[in-house]
Amino acid sequence: MSGEELAREIRHEHEMLAALMQRLHEDMTALRSSWASARDDLRAFLNHLRRHFALEEEGGFMEDVVQRWPHAAPHVETLRAEHTQLLREAERLMETGDRVIEGQLMSTWADECLRLLSAIREHDRKENHLIQEVFCLDVGGGD
């Protein structure tokens, strides 16, 4: 896959994740949709999240960042570790969501899902910041 194709694929996955995050947020905050719909949305989100992280890690921007700026390697490794943590939490929520019943447990589960979405937004913010630092760095001419 060429760099341009990979960038397009990552962008597409990012758009899908953003849309699913919005749906999940709506499901969890307003509980307007059915319980089954919320779990289905989380399942779809988890599948896209797995794919998105895999694209970023396998030939995606992470390798380009380290090649362009080797000093960023510790930041990239931190982001990779966050991928693992975020996926584990999403998988845990998927498993517990299958066992949750209406009421207090459902509310707790929804709160945990909202915390996960918040953590993913923060993760994306850190990735975007790193990309901007590395690829938009103005080294200047030393006037």
PDB file of C-alpha atoms in Angstrom:
ATOM      1  CA  MET A   1       0.000   0.000   0.000  1.00  0.00           C
ATOM      2  CA  SER A   2       1.481   3.370  -1.003  1.00  0.00           C
ATOM      3  CA  GLY A   3       1.886   6.170   1.515  1.00  0.00           C
ATOM      4  CA  GLU A   4      -0.951   8.103  -0.100  1.00  0.00           C
ATOM      5  CA  GLU A   5      -3.261   5.076  -0.059  1.00  0.00           C
ATOM      6  CA  LEU A   6      -2.392   4.393   3.557  1.00  0.00           C
ATOM      7  CA  ALA A   7      -3.053   8.027   4.495  1.00  0.00           C
ATOM      8  CA  ARG A   8      -6.415   7.851   2.708  1.00  0.00           C
ATOM      9  CA  GLU A   9      -7.279   4.604   4.515  1.00  0.00           C
ATOM     10  CA  ILE A  10      -6.301   6.032   7.911  1.00  0.00           C
ATOM     11  CA  ARG A  11      -8.318   9.177   7.179  1.00  0.00           C
ATOM     12  CA  HIS A  12     -11.338   7.029   6.261  1.00  0.00           C
ATOM     13  CA  GLU A  13     -11.024   4.990   9.462  1.00  0.00           C
ATOM     14  CA  HIS A  14     -10.633   8.196  11.467  1.00  0.00           C
ATOM     15  CA  GLU A  15     -13.878   9.545   9.950  1.00  0.00           C
ATOM     16  CA  MET A  16     -15.664   6.267  10.736  1.00  0.00           C
ATOM     17  CA  LEU A  17     -14.378   6.359  14.311  1.00  0.00           C
ATOM     18  CA  ALA A  18     -15.498   9.967  14.736  1.00  0.00           C
ATOM     19  CA  ALA A  19     -19.002   9.120  13.527  1.00  0.00           C
ATOM     20  CA  LEU A  20     -19.226   6.054  15.758  1.00  0.00           C
ATOM     21  CA  MET A  21     -17.866   8.012  18.727  1.00  0.00           C
ATOM     22  CA  GLN A  22     -20.631  10.561  18.209  1.00  0.00           C
ATOM     23  CA  ARG A  23     -23.266   7.814  18.085  1.00  0.00           C
ATOM     24  CA  LEU A  24     -21.862   6.161  21.200  1.00  0.00           C
ATOM     25  CA  HIS A  25     -21.770   9.477  23.002  1.00  0.00           C
ATOM     26  CA  GLU A  26     -25.419  10.046  22.149  1.00  0.00           C
ATOM     27  CA  ASP A  27     -26.308   6.503  23.213  1.00  0.00           C
ATOM     28  CA  MET A  28     -24.563   6.825  26.547  1.00  0.00           C
ATOM     29  CA  THR A  29     -25.538  10.347  27.551  1.00  0.00           C
ATOM     30  CA  ALA A  30     -29.185  10.357  26.554  1.00  0.00           C
ATOM     31  CA  LEU A  31     -29.856   6.630  26.469  1.00  0.00           C
ATOM     32  CA  ARG A  32     -32.221   7.449  23.605  1.00  0.00           C
ATOM     33  CA  SER A  33     -31.450   4.250  21.810  1.00  0.00           C
ATOM     34  CA  SER A  34     -32.145   0.769  23.015  1.00  0.00           C
ATOM     35  CA  TRP A  35     -29.661  -1.128  25.137  1.00  0.00           C
ATOM     36  CA  ALA A  36     -28.998  -3.540  22.269  1.00  0.00           C
ATOM     37  CA  SER A  37     -28.264  -0.622  19.947  1.00  0.00           C
ATOM     38  CA  ALA A  38     -25.720   0.826  22.390  1.00  0.00           C
ATOM     39  CA  ARG A  39     -23.918  -2.532  22.601  1.00  0.00           C
ATOM     40  CA  ASP A  40     -24.037  -2.929  18.804  1.00  0.00           C
ATOM     41  CA  ASP A  41     -22.577   0.554  18.379  1.00  0.00           C
ATOM     42  CA  LEU A  42     -19.813  -0.282  20.859  1.00  0.00           C
ATOM     43  CA  ARG A  43     -19.082  -3.537  18.995  1.00  0.00           C
ATOM     44  CA  ALA A  44     -18.845  -1.673  15.655  1.00  0.00           C
ATOM     45  CA  PHE A  45     -16.694   1.004  17.283  1.00  0.00           C
ATOM     46  CA  LEU A  46     -14.333  -1.611  18.762  1.00  0.00           C
ATOM     47  CA  ASN A  47     -13.897  -3.259  15.354  1.00  0.00           C
ATOM     48  CA  HIS A  48     -13.049   0.067  13.700  1.00  0.00           C
ATOM     49  CA  LEU A  49     -10.790   1.065  16.586  1.00  0.00           C
ATOM     50  CA  ARG A  50      -8.792  -2.158  16.168  1.00  0.00           C
ATOM     51  CA  ARG A  51      -8.415  -1.520  12.446  1.00  0.00           C
ATOM     52  CA  HIS A  52      -7.546   2.158  12.928  1.00  0.00           C
ATOM     53  CA  PHE A  53      -4.819   1.429  15.484  1.00  0.00           C
ATOM     54  CA  ALA A  54      -3.417  -1.384  13.332  1.00  0.00           C
ATOM     55  CA  LEU A  55      -3.188   0.941  10.327  1.00  0.00           C
ATOM     56  CA  GLU A  56      -1.412   3.577  12.399  1.00  0.00           C
ATOM     57  CA  GLU A  57       1.067   1.063  13.778  1.00  0.00           C
ATOM     58  CA  GLU A  58       1.737  -1.102  10.717  1.00  0.00           C
ATOM     59  CA  GLY A  59       3.281   1.168   8.118  1.00  0.00           C
ATOM     60  CA  GLY A  60       1.226   4.132   9.233  1.00  0.00           C
ATOM     61  CA  PHE A  61       2.252   7.484  10.559  1.00  0.00           C
ATOM     62  CA  MET A  62       4.113   6.068  13.571  1.00  0.00           C
ATOM     63  CA  GLU A  63       6.960   4.696  11.447  1.00  0.00           C
ATOM     64  CA  ASP A  64       7.108   7.932   9.445  1.00  0.00           C
ATOM     65  CA  VAL A  65       7.317   9.998  12.631  1.00  0.00           C
ATOM     66  CA  VAL A  66      10.250   7.974  14.000  1.00  0.00           C
ATOM     67  CA  GLN A  67      12.062   8.010  10.643  1.00  0.00           C
ATOM     68  CA  ARG A  68      11.689  11.757  10.341  1.00  0.00           C
ATOM     69  CA  TRP A  69      12.377  12.576  13.989  1.00  0.00           C
ATOM     70  CA  PRO A  70      14.067   9.702  15.905  1.00  0.00           C
ATOM     71  CA  HIS A  71      13.793  11.659  19.165  1.00  0.00           C
ATOM     72  CA  ALA A  72      10.022  11.106  18.956  1.00  0.00           C
ATOM     73  CA  ALA A  73      10.426   7.336  19.454  1.00  0.00           C
ATOM     74  CA  PRO A  74       9.518   7.472  23.188  1.00  0.00           C
ATOM     75  CA  HIS A  75       6.358   9.455  22.344  1.00  0.00           C
ATOM     76  CA  VAL A  76       5.419   6.950  19.652  1.00  0.00           C
ATOM     77  CA  GLU A  77       5.940   4.041  22.055  1.00  0.00           C
ATOM     78  CA  THR A  78       3.722   5.783  24.623  1.00  0.00           C
ATOM     79  CA  LEU A  79       1.011   6.171  21.978  1.00  0.00           C
ATOM     80  CA  ARG A  80       1.378   2.499  21.000  1.00  0.00           C
ATOM     81  CA  ALA A  81       0.997   1.487  24.647  1.00  0.00           C
ATOM     82  CA  GLU A  82      -2.122   3.639  24.834  1.00  0.00           C
ATOM     83  CA  HIS A  83      -3.512   1.751  21.831  1.00  0.00           C
ATOM     84  CA  THR A  84      -3.196  -1.460  23.824  1.00  0.00           C
ATOM     85  CA  GLN A  85      -4.760   0.063  26.942  1.00  0.00           C
ATOM     86  CA  LEU A  86      -7.645   1.659  25.054  1.00  0.00           C
ATOM     87  CA  LEU A  87      -8.401  -1.565  23.171  1.00  0.00           C
ATOM     88  CA  ARG A  88      -8.325  -3.566  26.409  1.00  0.00           C
ATOM     89  CA  GLU A  89     -10.760  -1.157  28.027  1.00  0.00           C
ATOM     90  CA  ALA A  90     -13.095  -1.221  25.000  1.00  0.00           C
ATOM     91  CA  GLU A  91     -12.992  -5.037  24.990  1.00  0.00           C
ATOM     92  CA  ARG A  92     -13.702  -5.126  28.737  1.00  0.00           C
ATOM     93  CA  LEU A  93     -16.674  -2.822  28.256  1.00  0.00           C
ATOM     94  CA  MET A  94     -17.930  -4.995  25.414  1.00  0.00           C
ATOM     95  CA  GLU A  95     -17.758  -8.073  27.658  1.00  0.00           C
ATOM     96  CA  THR A  96     -19.399  -6.397  30.642  1.00  0.00           C
ATOM     97  CA  GLY A  97     -22.001  -4.750  28.399  1.00  0.00           C
ATOM     98  CA  ASP A  98     -23.226  -8.192  27.428  1.00  0.00           C
ATOM     99  CA  ARG A  99     -23.886  -8.961  31.116  1.00  0.00           C
ATOM    100  CA  VAL A 100     -25.243  -5.608  32.285  1.00  0.00           C
ATOM    101  CA  ILE A 101     -28.892  -5.302  33.142  1.00  0.00           C
ATOM    102  CA  GLU A 102     -31.032  -2.172  33.196  1.00  0.00           C
ATOM    103  CA  GLY A 103     -30.699   0.234  36.100  1.00  0.00           C
ATOM    104  CA  GLN A 104     -27.640   1.165  38.144  1.00  0.00           C
ATOM    105  CA  LEU A 105     -25.249  -1.202  36.365  1.00  0.00           C
ATOM    106  CA  MET A 106     -26.313   0.230  33.025  1.00  0.00           C
ATOM    107  CA  SER A 107     -25.641   3.752  34.254  1.00  0.00           C
ATOM    108  CA  THR A 108     -22.192   2.749  35.539  1.00  0.00           C
ATOM    109  CA  TRP A 109     -21.413   1.014  32.245  1.00  0.00           C
ATOM    110  CA  ALA A 110     -22.507   4.082  30.278  1.00  0.00           C
ATOM    111  CA  ASP A 111     -20.273   6.297  32.468  1.00  0.00           C
ATOM    112  CA  GLU A 112     -17.315   3.986  31.802  1.00  0.00           C
ATOM    113  CA  CYS A 113     -18.000   4.144  28.059  1.00  0.00           C
ATOM    114  CA  LEU A 114     -18.017   7.940  28.226  1.00  0.00           C
ATOM    115  CA  ARG A 115     -14.664   7.885  30.053  1.00  0.00           C
ATOM    116  CA  LEU A 116     -13.260   5.641  27.314  1.00  0.00           C
ATOM    117  CA  LEU A 117     -14.463   8.044  24.613  1.00  0.00           C
ATOM    118  CA  SER A 118     -12.837  10.905  26.496  1.00  0.00           C
ATOM    119  CA  ALA A 119      -9.559   8.959  26.764  1.00  0.00           C
ATOM    120  CA  ILE A 120      -9.636   8.240  23.021  1.00  0.00           C
ATOM    121  CA  ARG A 121     -10.208  11.923  22.250  1.00  0.00           C
ATOM    122  CA  GLU A 122      -7.218  12.810  24.440  1.00  0.00           C
ATOM    123  CA  HIS A 123      -5.152  10.116  22.695  1.00  0.00           C
ATOM    124  CA  ASP A 124      -6.110  11.558  19.286  1.00  0.00           C
ATOM    125  CA  ARG A 125      -5.160  15.027  20.498  1.00  0.00           C
ATOM    126  CA  LYS A 126      -1.689  13.772  21.485  1.00  0.00           C
ATOM    127  CA  GLU A 127      -1.250  11.986  18.143  1.00  0.00           C
ATOM    128  CA  ASN A 128      -2.291  15.081  16.222  1.00  0.00           C
ATOM    129  CA  HIS A 129       0.055  17.249  18.267  1.00  0.00           C
ATOM    130  CA  LEU A 130       2.968  14.893  17.581  1.00  0.00           C
ATOM    131  CA  ILE A 131       2.211  14.808  13.852  1.00  0.00           C
ATOM    132  CA  GLN A 132       2.070  18.599  13.737  1.00  0.00           C
ATOM    133  CA  GLU A 133       5.347  18.877  15.638  1.00  0.00           C
ATOM    134  CA  VAL A 134       7.156  16.459  13.361  1.00  0.00           C
ATOM    135  CA  PHE A 135       5.696  17.282   9.957  1.00  0.00           C
ATOM    136  CA  CYS A 136       4.962  20.977  10.372  1.00  0.00           C
ATOM    137  CA  LEU A 137       8.106  21.899  12.292  1.00  0.00           C
ATOM    138  CA  ASP A 138       9.506  25.186  11.044  1.00  0.00           C
ATOM    139  CA  VAL A 139      13.256  24.901  11.392  1.00  0.00           C
ATOM    140  CA  GLY A 140      13.817  28.358   9.892  1.00  0.00           C
ATOM    141  CA  GLY A 141      16.904  29.715   8.249  1.00  0.00           C
ATOM    142  CA  GLY A 142      18.560  31.319  11.264  1.00  0.00           C
ATOM    143  CA  ASP A 143      18.126  34.895  10.033  1.00  0.00           C
TER     144      ASP A 143
END
